[in-house]
Each structure stands twice: as C-alpha cells, then as structure tokens.
XYZ file of C-alpha atoms in Angstrom:
579
model
C -5.269 -50.497 30.717
C -5.886 -50.051 34.442
C -9.188 -48.338 33.655
C -10.337 -50.974 31.386
C -9.646 -53.672 33.852
C -11.484 -51.834 36.583
C -14.574 -51.713 34.316
C -14.383 -55.260 33.663
C -14.250 -56.106 37.396
C -17.091 -53.833 38.047
C -19.123 -55.740 35.691
C -18.641 -59.192 37.068
C -20.280 -60.347 40.421
C -18.078 -60.282 43.656
C -16.214 -63.738 44.470
C -18.467 -65.867 46.750
C -21.883 -64.159 45.675
C -23.042 -66.519 42.985
C -23.126 -70.141 43.428
C -21.597 -72.436 40.606
C -24.086 -73.479 37.989
C -24.290 -77.020 39.216
C -25.051 -75.889 42.753
C -27.731 -73.309 41.723
C -31.298 -74.296 42.765
C -33.700 -74.770 39.862
C -35.976 -72.046 39.200
C -39.466 -73.185 40.831
C -41.999 -74.278 38.256
C -45.671 -73.327 39.115
C -47.490 -76.360 40.280
C -50.775 -77.212 38.414
C -53.799 -76.097 39.944
C -55.646 -79.455 39.268
C -58.501 -80.249 36.911
C -61.199 -78.489 39.034
C -64.601 -79.723 39.841
C -65.760 -79.271 36.187
C -62.904 -81.492 35.208
C -63.598 -84.106 37.711
C -67.160 -84.097 36.634
C -66.176 -84.528 33.016
C -63.982 -87.459 33.950
C -66.562 -89.079 36.137
C -69.201 -88.895 33.131
C -66.720 -90.463 30.853
C -66.122 -93.246 33.365
C -69.937 -93.757 33.800
C -70.710 -93.942 30.142
C -68.269 -96.498 29.277
C -69.319 -100.043 28.072
C -67.028 -101.521 30.893
C -69.197 -99.607 33.388
C -72.406 -100.508 31.952
C -71.514 -104.176 32.173
C -70.500 -104.005 35.704
C -73.745 -102.359 36.444
C -75.741 -104.786 34.465
C -73.910 -107.440 36.324
C -74.788 -105.942 39.741
C -78.426 -105.530 38.945
C -78.444 -109.471 38.227
C -76.431 -110.070 41.339
C -78.868 -107.725 43.330
C -82.069 -109.770 42.101
C -80.604 -113.046 43.508
C -81.895 -112.411 47.021
C -85.171 -111.182 45.622
C -85.622 -114.694 44.217
C -84.108 -116.641 47.105
C -85.638 -114.834 50.080
C -89.305 -114.125 50.486
C -90.356 -110.653 49.509
C -92.975 -108.381 51.422
C -94.647 -107.536 48.121
C -95.412 -111.071 47.150
C -95.452 -112.986 50.558
C -95.579 -110.845 53.642
C -96.489 -114.023 55.874
C -93.573 -115.812 54.564
C -91.412 -112.896 55.613
C -92.895 -112.871 59.180
C -92.241 -116.671 59.534
C -88.622 -116.166 58.236
C -88.037 -113.444 60.704
C -89.400 -115.784 63.414
C -87.039 -118.694 62.486
C -84.064 -116.539 62.064
C -83.973 -114.018 65.049
C -80.405 -113.234 64.385
C -79.697 -113.095 60.795
C -83.412 -112.004 59.925
C -83.208 -108.497 61.356
C -79.818 -107.904 59.553
C -81.388 -108.906 56.296
C -84.190 -106.759 57.043
C -81.833 -103.639 57.641
C -80.352 -104.357 54.116
C -83.855 -104.365 52.411
C -83.424 -108.119 51.526
C -87.184 -108.706 51.801
C -88.111 -105.785 49.674
C -85.135 -105.962 47.074
C -86.754 -104.232 44.153
C -87.868 -101.411 46.263
C -84.719 -100.989 47.993
C -82.690 -97.730 47.685
C -79.454 -99.586 46.726
C -81.118 -101.517 43.937
C -82.877 -98.290 42.618
C -79.586 -96.520 42.549
C -78.003 -99.328 40.374
C -80.900 -99.269 38.269
C -80.777 -95.661 37.928
C -77.010 -95.721 37.092
C -77.150 -98.444 34.454
C -79.959 -96.437 32.703
C -78.015 -93.164 32.682
C -74.660 -95.255 31.736
C -76.517 -96.742 28.680
C -78.153 -93.402 27.637
C -74.805 -91.661 27.895
C -73.099 -94.210 25.732
C -75.515 -94.994 23.254
C -77.435 -91.757 22.293
C -73.825 -90.229 21.216
C -73.001 -93.342 19.363
C -76.383 -93.145 17.567
C -75.721 -89.456 16.589
C -72.054 -90.252 15.171
C -73.634 -93.454 13.260
C -76.340 -91.154 11.551
C -73.588 -88.590 10.513
C -71.422 -91.371 9.172
C -74.309 -92.904 6.993
C -74.749 -89.317 5.541
C -71.083 -88.713 4.956
C -69.240 -89.597 1.578
C -67.768 -93.159 1.275
C -64.159 -92.949 1.999
C -61.614 -92.053 -0.624
C -59.765 -94.851 -2.490
C -56.325 -95.948 -1.002
C -53.026 -95.324 -3.101
C -52.482 -98.901 -3.558
C -55.518 -101.153 -3.998
C -53.308 -104.281 -4.494
C -52.509 -104.234 -0.911
C -56.051 -104.716 0.426
C -57.343 -108.144 1.398
C -59.295 -108.481 -1.725
C -57.973 -107.005 -5.003
C -58.136 -107.406 -8.701
C -56.642 -105.763 -11.757
C -57.279 -105.914 -15.469
C -57.273 -104.037 -18.746
C -60.073 -103.053 -21.124
C -60.683 -101.124 -24.262
C -63.475 -99.030 -22.621
C -62.641 -95.431 -21.526
C -62.087 -94.663 -18.044
C -65.159 -92.545 -17.623
C -67.299 -95.382 -19.204
C -65.548 -97.803 -16.685
C -66.417 -95.533 -13.701
C -70.030 -95.106 -15.213
C -70.428 -99.026 -15.281
C -68.943 -99.421 -11.869
C -71.386 -96.773 -10.481
C -74.195 -98.898 -12.027
C -73.086 -102.168 -10.936
C -72.388 -101.199 -7.224
C -75.691 -99.084 -7.034
C -77.338 -102.243 -8.415
C -75.918 -104.129 -5.301
C -77.317 -101.340 -2.946
C -73.747 -99.648 -2.237
C -73.567 -96.027 -1.604
C -71.460 -94.636 -4.435
C -69.211 -91.637 -4.932
C -67.151 -90.988 -8.039
C -64.246 -88.563 -7.874
C -60.526 -88.112 -9.015
C -60.647 -91.068 -11.173
C -62.072 -93.681 -8.736
C -65.359 -94.875 -7.607
C -65.808 -95.426 -3.800
C -68.769 -97.405 -2.604
C -69.668 -98.722 0.859
C -72.548 -100.472 2.650
C -73.290 -102.625 5.497
C -74.281 -99.930 8.063
C -77.220 -102.015 8.782
C -75.136 -104.149 11.175
C -74.061 -101.209 13.382
C -77.606 -99.850 13.120
C -78.769 -103.251 14.474
C -76.192 -103.077 17.222
C -77.366 -99.452 18.191
C -80.959 -100.608 18.030
C -80.318 -103.452 20.419
C -78.931 -100.908 22.928
C -81.503 -98.509 22.397
C -84.234 -101.102 22.780
C -82.448 -102.271 26.109
C -82.584 -98.668 27.389
C -86.368 -98.555 26.352
C -86.929 -101.808 28.288
C -85.405 -100.374 31.306
C -87.470 -97.548 31.093
C -90.678 -99.590 30.375
C -90.023 -101.697 33.474
C -89.566 -98.615 35.542
C -92.656 -97.098 34.271
C -94.657 -100.308 35.245
C -93.042 -100.414 38.798
C -94.025 -96.806 39.266
C -97.611 -96.709 37.968
C -98.673 -100.119 37.830
C -100.235 -102.384 40.547
C -101.015 -106.130 41.182
C -103.391 -107.643 43.329
C -104.592 -111.103 44.242
C -108.152 -112.113 45.121
C -110.004 -115.426 45.986
C -113.492 -115.636 44.324
C -115.799 -118.478 45.194
C -118.673 -119.538 43.017
C -121.500 -117.209 43.305
C -119.575 -114.389 44.570
C -118.732 -111.072 42.871
C -115.555 -109.004 43.161
C -115.492 -105.291 42.822
C -112.229 -103.823 41.829
C -111.427 -101.654 44.967
C -108.842 -101.809 47.650
C -110.882 -103.403 50.252
C -111.718 -106.402 48.140
C -108.157 -107.546 47.411
C -106.706 -110.393 49.629
C -103.172 -108.998 48.625
C -102.405 -105.917 46.786
C -99.010 -104.500 45.668
C -99.260 -100.827 44.281
C -96.400 -99.062 42.340
C -94.472 -96.115 43.961
C -96.578 -93.465 42.222
C -99.786 -95.443 42.038
C -103.126 -93.441 42.977
C -106.002 -95.803 44.274
C -108.324 -93.296 42.132
C -106.717 -95.049 39.066
C -108.496 -98.298 39.902
C -110.865 -99.023 37.009
C -114.370 -99.472 38.334
C -115.115 -102.985 37.002
C -116.813 -106.189 38.526
C -116.142 -109.879 38.114
C -118.684 -112.570 39.137
C -117.705 -116.341 39.241
C -120.611 -118.275 37.943
C -118.904 -121.736 37.776
C -115.436 -123.425 37.923
C -114.627 -126.659 36.339
C -111.294 -128.573 36.622
C -110.698 -131.764 34.529
C -108.148 -134.428 35.539
C -106.848 -137.618 34.075
C -108.581 -140.745 35.360
C -106.245 -143.522 34.071
C -102.612 -144.318 33.792
C -99.554 -143.134 35.401
C -100.748 -139.533 35.290
C -104.047 -140.311 37.106
C -105.246 -137.126 39.085
C -103.044 -134.793 36.767
C -105.024 -131.653 35.961
C -105.635 -131.361 32.227
C -107.669 -128.222 32.205
C -109.329 -125.364 34.220
C -112.045 -123.218 33.169
C -113.905 -120.376 35.140
C -116.938 -119.136 33.662
C -117.227 -115.451 34.847
C -119.467 -112.481 34.325
C -117.891 -108.951 34.168
C -119.017 -105.369 33.775
C -116.755 -102.718 32.618
C -118.475 -100.096 34.552
C -121.235 -99.529 36.995
C -124.555 -99.973 35.301
C -122.968 -101.519 32.071
C -123.918 -104.601 30.338
C -122.948 -108.034 31.736
C -120.467 -109.919 29.519
C -119.265 -113.433 29.652
C -115.754 -114.857 29.509
C -114.163 -118.277 29.884
C -111.293 -117.490 32.084
C -108.361 -119.979 31.576
C -104.721 -120.578 31.934
C -102.972 -118.229 29.652
C -106.144 -116.763 28.494
C -106.668 -113.711 30.570
C -109.483 -111.214 30.498
C -108.607 -107.714 29.320
C -110.838 -105.162 31.011
C -110.333 -101.542 32.303
C -106.720 -101.384 31.205
C -105.746 -104.406 33.286
C -105.553 -108.147 32.846
C -107.169 -110.760 35.059
C -105.270 -114.039 35.239
C -106.380 -117.391 36.505
C -103.713 -118.494 39.041
C -105.237 -121.454 41.055
C -108.281 -122.957 42.541
C -109.501 -124.967 45.483
C -112.580 -125.818 47.596
C -114.816 -123.865 49.836
C -117.002 -126.085 51.740
C -120.463 -124.490 52.814
C -121.288 -124.551 56.524
C -124.234 -123.471 58.757
C -123.467 -122.789 62.399
C -126.164 -122.475 65.070
C -125.485 -121.530 68.580
C -126.732 -122.654 71.909
C -130.128 -120.888 71.249
C -130.649 -122.464 67.935
C -130.038 -119.199 66.191
C -127.887 -119.275 62.883
C -124.671 -117.567 64.016
C -122.845 -118.395 60.463
C -123.686 -119.492 57.027
C -121.402 -119.231 54.175
C -118.814 -120.947 51.836
C -115.396 -121.082 53.686
C -112.242 -121.296 51.429
C -110.137 -124.076 52.421
C -106.151 -124.135 51.446
C -104.581 -127.031 49.876
C -102.219 -129.134 52.164
C -101.023 -131.437 49.434
C -101.610 -130.351 45.630
C -101.573 -133.878 44.206
C -105.110 -134.883 45.760
C -106.180 -131.254 47.106
C -106.431 -132.338 50.824
C -107.263 -128.979 52.245
C -107.613 -127.259 55.470
C -109.446 -124.169 56.775
C -111.250 -122.600 59.858
C -114.810 -121.700 60.588
C -115.404 -118.647 62.868
C -118.863 -117.854 64.342
C -118.262 -114.691 66.484
C -122.019 -113.918 66.738
C -122.737 -117.359 68.340
C -124.141 -116.869 71.827
C -123.480 -117.341 74.874
C -120.013 -118.484 73.725
C -118.240 -117.852 70.543
C -117.737 -120.878 68.259
C -114.883 -121.883 65.896
C -114.045 -125.009 63.960
C -110.863 -126.445 62.378
C -111.584 -128.717 59.302
C -109.773 -130.991 57.006
C -111.412 -131.786 53.596
C -110.793 -134.838 51.748
C -112.251 -134.317 48.222
C -112.194 -137.988 47.374
C -112.059 -139.822 50.854
C -110.949 -143.432 51.381
C -109.125 -145.309 54.077
C -105.321 -145.681 53.621
C -103.435 -149.104 53.449
C -103.459 -149.533 57.184
C -107.126 -148.830 57.381
C -106.522 -146.460 60.341
C -106.248 -143.081 58.549
C -108.463 -141.156 55.829
C -106.604 -139.915 52.594
C -107.781 -138.282 49.385
C -107.440 -140.554 46.498
C -108.338 -138.165 43.507
C -108.353 -134.249 43.409
C -111.936 -134.209 42.103
C -114.806 -134.047 44.715
C -116.116 -137.693 44.141
C -116.704 -138.245 47.860
C -116.080 -135.071 49.920
C -115.562 -135.617 53.422
C -114.743 -133.125 56.293
C -113.157 -133.735 59.705
C -114.359 -131.071 62.314
C -112.525 -130.138 65.578
C -114.667 -127.877 67.735
C -113.730 -124.929 69.997
C -115.666 -122.388 72.093
C -114.615 -119.147 74.156
C -113.479 -115.819 72.719
C -112.063 -115.786 69.130
C -110.511 -112.462 69.682
C -112.125 -110.588 66.880
C -113.532 -107.901 69.400
C -110.164 -106.678 70.559
C -109.389 -105.110 67.274
C -106.237 -106.919 66.558
C -106.255 -108.168 62.868
C -106.387 -111.965 62.275
C -105.884 -114.276 59.444
C -109.025 -115.929 58.078
C -106.996 -119.311 57.893
C -105.930 -119.528 61.312
C -107.319 -119.832 64.797
C -105.930 -117.459 67.667
C -105.881 -118.068 71.200
C -106.213 -121.775 71.402
C -105.845 -122.682 74.962
C -106.052 -119.461 76.229
C -109.234 -117.671 75.368
C -110.470 -120.309 73.118
C -110.923 -123.805 74.445
C -111.437 -127.171 72.610
C -114.746 -128.648 73.190
C -114.555 -132.265 74.896
C -115.491 -134.778 72.226
C -116.039 -132.073 69.847
C -114.510 -134.088 66.627
C -116.767 -135.439 63.920
C -116.373 -136.786 60.360
C -119.119 -135.200 58.050
C -120.268 -135.735 54.702
C -122.402 -133.314 52.715
C -125.870 -132.778 54.566
C -124.824 -134.016 57.734
C -125.084 -132.272 61.075
C -123.051 -132.414 64.216
C -124.452 -131.245 67.487
C -121.811 -130.153 69.884
C -121.782 -131.804 73.512
C -123.398 -129.757 76.300
C -125.781 -128.103 73.964
C -123.185 -125.449 72.853
C -124.404 -125.516 69.282
C -124.134 -127.369 66.085
C -122.568 -127.256 62.581
C -123.863 -128.732 59.275
C -121.904 -129.507 56.185
C -124.237 -128.078 53.545
C -122.173 -129.054 50.404
C -119.057 -128.033 48.462
C -118.278 -125.234 46.178
C -115.174 -124.292 44.384
C -113.142 -120.955 44.171
C -110.720 -119.575 41.793
C -107.534 -117.337 42.848
C -107.262 -114.209 40.194
C -104.671 -112.193 39.680
C -105.398 -108.453 38.626
C -102.480 -106.870 36.853
C -102.017 -103.328 35.611
C -98.813 -102.566 34.016
C -98.596 -99.425 31.831
C -95.036 -100.673 30.592
C -96.267 -103.991 29.343
C -96.636 -102.925 25.694
C -93.714 -100.818 25.481
C -91.444 -103.545 27.022
C -92.952 -105.847 24.471
C -92.075 -103.753 21.540
C -88.629 -103.052 23.096
C -87.795 -106.657 23.278
C -89.035 -107.429 19.766
C -86.773 -104.565 18.586
C -83.863 -105.868 20.671
C -84.209 -109.282 19.016
C -84.104 -107.714 15.356
C -81.258 -105.580 16.433
C -79.071 -108.532 17.544
C -80.109 -110.464 14.289
C -79.088 -107.533 12.136
C -75.819 -106.880 14.001
C -74.771 -110.643 13.349
C -76.035 -111.125 9.749
C -74.765 -107.887 8.142
C -71.022 -106.772 7.891
C -69.588 -103.425 6.699
C -68.254 -103.716 3.033
C -66.178 -101.213 1.213
C -65.180 -101.382 -2.659
C -63.025 -99.140 -4.634
C -62.558 -99.051 -8.470
C -60.018 -96.920 -10.219
C -59.710 -96.423 -13.979
C -56.648 -94.850 -15.573
C -54.988 -94.611 -19.010
C -52.789 -97.452 -19.719
C -50.478 -98.356 -22.555
C -51.716 -98.586 -26.140
C -54.653 -96.624 -25.434
C -56.276 -99.255 -22.995
C -57.442 -98.537 -19.679
C -56.103 -100.234 -16.548
C -58.904 -101.122 -13.953
C -57.966 -101.893 -10.445
C -60.538 -103.074 -7.857
C -60.059 -103.302 -4.108
C -62.417 -104.632 -1.462
C -62.511 -104.385 2.297
C -64.930 -106.437 4.440
C -65.302 -106.340 8.300
C -64.476 -109.906 8.982
C -63.692 -112.498 6.563
C -63.611 -111.804 2.709
C -66.895 -112.644 0.960
C -67.651 -113.702 -2.637
C -69.530 -110.545 -3.304
C -66.291 -109.002 -4.420
C -65.687 -111.582 -7.191
C -69.037 -110.905 -8.399
C -68.488 -107.234 -8.768
C -65.032 -108.003 -10.477
C -66.872 -110.406 -13.101
C -69.660 -107.892 -13.814
C -67.056 -104.944 -14.483
C -64.795 -107.237 -16.661
C -67.701 -108.114 -18.929
C -68.284 -111.393 -20.811
C -65.366 -110.567 -23.311
C -62.697 -110.105 -20.722
C -60.623 -113.036 -19.605
C -59.683 -112.948 -15.961
C -55.899 -112.297 -15.427
C -54.036 -114.140 -12.337
C -53.184 -111.704 -9.664
C -50.848 -112.512 -7.052
C -52.581 -110.444 -4.520
C -56.084 -111.645 -5.463
C -56.338 -114.307 -2.580
C -56.400 -112.518 0.877
C -54.928 -115.882 2.087
C -51.665 -115.195 0.338
C -50.999 -112.099 2.003
C -48.568 -111.953 4.809
C -49.124 -110.048 8.198
C -47.231 -106.896 6.978
C -49.620 -106.779 3.850
C -52.697 -106.720 6.131
C -51.394 -103.998 8.413
C -50.520 -101.989 5.375
C -53.882 -102.469 3.877
C -55.424 -101.180 7.276
C -52.996 -98.260 7.157
C -54.240 -97.319 3.595
C -57.816 -97.649 4.570
C -57.058 -95.402 7.830
C -55.594 -92.725 5.465
C -58.837 -92.704 3.504
C -60.901 -92.475 6.717
C -60.856 -88.622 7.318
C -62.767 -88.118 4.098
C -65.705 -90.196 5.476
C -66.307 -87.202 7.997
C -66.644 -84.478 5.297
C -69.885 -82.761 4.804
C -71.525 -84.586 1.745
C -72.695 -81.067 0.556
C -69.179 -80.155 0.270
C -68.166 -82.547 -2.518
C -69.937 -84.602 -5.190
C -73.426 -85.802 -4.361
C -73.592 -89.187 -2.809
C -75.777 -91.757 -4.322
C -77.344 -94.282 -1.924
C -79.907 -96.853 -1.959
C -79.231 -98.148 1.441
C-alpha cells in the first residue's frame, strides 16, 4: 500500500505549484494580423463601386458646378474675372486659390469627375455581365406550392399532362416568354427588357461622361467679331477669344475662311413689342480649304454652318461706324470700321474708341457713342436712341491727343483708352456730334475725323467638339433606357400538370410579377383552359385576398427556385426563347 500511495503522490503536482482552474490565465489566442494592403484595396473598391457612392459623387459634381455658374470663369470672360478680383481684394484671391474662376479645369473637379466615372464603370459593367448570364439561364423551376403565389389558378381537364404542357409551351411562347419544360412543369419568364433598360441608362450615362471628357480634352471654342466686308481665317491670331481643350494642338485647326458679305436684322415696328428683334441673317461666303471654291450660306440663329469638323454659330451683332482720321499734316492716319459695343440692348446705344497711333506730331484717339436712331428725350436736353435699326445714326465724339501707349509693348483693349489724364490729354472743345458724311476739325489744327457711314458686324462662335455626336447618342440611349425600365416589368409563370382522380389531369398555374399583378395571367389561364372548360372559383385566385404571411411564403417559394436560374443552359433541357 505504501508503494502504491507513493506512486500516486509522485504523479500529482506539488502543492502550490498549480493555480486553481478559476485562477489560471487563459491561453493567449494569436491576434489577427489584419486584412493587409490587398484587403484594404478590395474594401475600398467595393465602397467606391456602390450606388450610394455614385450618387454622392454625382451630387458633388452638381455642387461643384454651382460656382462655375455663379462666378465669372477665365475660359469664358477673363475680363470679368479681373474686374471681380479688383472689386473683392480680400475674398477674390482666396477664391482664386481654390480655382473658383476656373472650376471645370480645377484639379478637385477633375478628381470628382474621374471618381464618378470609375464608380459607375465598376458598378454597371459587372451588373451587365451578370444580367447577360441571367438572360441565357433557364427560367427558375416551379415552386412546390403554386397556390401561395400572388396569382394562381387550378382546374381539371381531360387532356393528358404531356399535351397540357405542350399547349402551355405554345401559349407562353406566343406571348414571348422564355419557356423550359421539365419535371412535369413548364417554367416561363420574360421582362428582362426592364432591367436591360436600367443597365442601358447607366451605361449611357457612363458614355455621356466619357463624351464630355473627350470634348473637353480635344475640342476648342473661339469667338470672333466679323465686320461686313471682312474675312476671318481659322487661325489662333484671328480669334478675339479662344478656349482650347487640355490636349488640343493648334495644328488641328481646319484651314477654312469665312467672309461676311451682309448682315440684316429685322425688328417689330408697331405695338408693345416695337423694337424687338424678329430675325437675324448673316450672308457669308466660306472656303473649306485654301484655293477651294467659294460657297454661300445664310447664317442664322440655330442654323449653324458645318465646316472643317467644326460648327460656326451666330451669337450676336452690333454696329461698326466707319471713320477717317487725318493728322495735323493732313495725312490719313486711320481709316476703317470700328466695332462699337452695346451699352443698352433694347435700342443698341453703343460705345467705342478710335485709335490713330500713326498721327503726327501727336497721336490721336477718340471716344464715341452711337445712337442708331437718334432723337431728343422728353426733356429735350439729351440724345437717346428710339429704335435699334439705323434709321438716323448719330455719333458723339470726344477727342484726345498725346501718347496712346501702344509703343510701350503693353497689351491694350481695343475697346478702352488707357492713360487718360496722364499720357493722353483731352482736346479742349474737342466734342462734336456727327452724322454720316460730316467731318470734325480738331481745334488748334491737331487733325480731323470724318464719320463716313455705318456697317454692321456679327459675333461668331466656332466650336469643335469631338464628343458632341457620342454625347447625343448617349443621351438618346439614356432616355430609351429610362422608358424601358419603367414600362417593362419582370414576369414569371409556372404551369404544372399531374394525373388526378378518374383519369383527369389537374392543372395548376402560378404567376409572379414584379410590382402589381397584371391581367396577362388571367389571359394565359383562359387560353390554357380552352373554350370547353368552365372556370372554377379558387380561394387563392385573387392576390388581394392573401395575407402578409402568404405573400412572404410565396417569396420564399420563389427564392427556393432561384438557384436553378444560374444553371448552365447547356446542362439541362434546351431553353426556348423569343425575347
């Protein structure tokens, strides 16, 4: 006994060497090492390609476009940007640092745009592949209990089960269902066009973004003011304003020329709309390439000229008085038509400047105001224009002499006089009202200016946008996709035929429609019964009589059949489709 006890004692740990079970520290479980860089990339991609992220990015694009619509942009009106910065010396520089005056070319706007493009692509393209596989798969197998579907019917017939299923195949195919017959039941499905339309809309939106980006990269837009009798050649130095795309190359400019022969504007002459423009027509000649044949075109609003891969639009018009300036020696220092910019749009009162840097001994400059149809106002002390057409054109001239500042090399606007009161001094008694043909001789023999007559000019916009046609096609496809997605719904019908009592065949029909039930199911049941069959009342016929539990059970039955829809169509009976 002693030896046995000693052996037992030796097999046990010594007292105090092992803690009670409750006090023992748990064994250390190895901590997870994390999902790793690849896992984070996969997580980020899944977040980026969700519809929620796409909607947020779309909202940010719309929000980012707001300052581009509210604030002046350098690409469209650089002079207004300069004026805004002069008026807002504190806020303006901060807005400029944030690219608020060049929104659509800002890095942050480009980042949102690219992320939206990637998000849509990553969301829509996999969906399109899955949808294509679903369309090729067999319709889902019939649920076990068709009577629990939202629409169901049951009747008996003397026709054999095989003949019933053959008739069901014929009826359903006639209604353009995809049909599969197996295991004593016919499964039919149609309505994929609705999902196709939804995918088409998103793919078209993706194509629209791509087309807009294509136009912004390789396109250009330029504005030019063309006076009657003048010719415009499509080159950079001929444009008054030019906005190129990011990847634009000036070698891509088509070598066409446009000449403005005549411009006519028509106005209302009576009633409350007197003076309102009713039509503009610019008679132009153009050549598609040097040495080519002259072609004629009537350029009107919404009737552009298509030439050299570009479109030329008529934007506006105005007046260009013709002046002859002679210096103190009697030599002609300037003779040309000078475009005047409108001061008020209703009656086209306009202003402009005439610069004669070749006059000697002093350079001459003039500021003029044109009234197309001059008359005295109600007080009789001021001149106003009563009509926009040139019925009685009158120009008021203010004269200056000195140094215009063109020799300094600093660029100047052709519509403003620089250095007044410093290098350019007003001529005493140098104001005069001139009608066509009249000459004003400046005091002190400084020179003279003659108002020769009046011409009109047209403002043209030359646009080259390689993404215009793709954008139009994408917009049309998007509209068609939206219409299809709202008009077409997914529909499924199952027909089961089995032997009943007395040698008759029991026919069960069930229908499931995405949304509200349709009358098409009743037409299918009527066609299957045939004219000799009397409809039997069914408690489950009306979807409105089912409670919420029946609706959930029907959905569960349909879910049970769904896995078969992903089966390879080649592994089972052939699928017949007319969709």
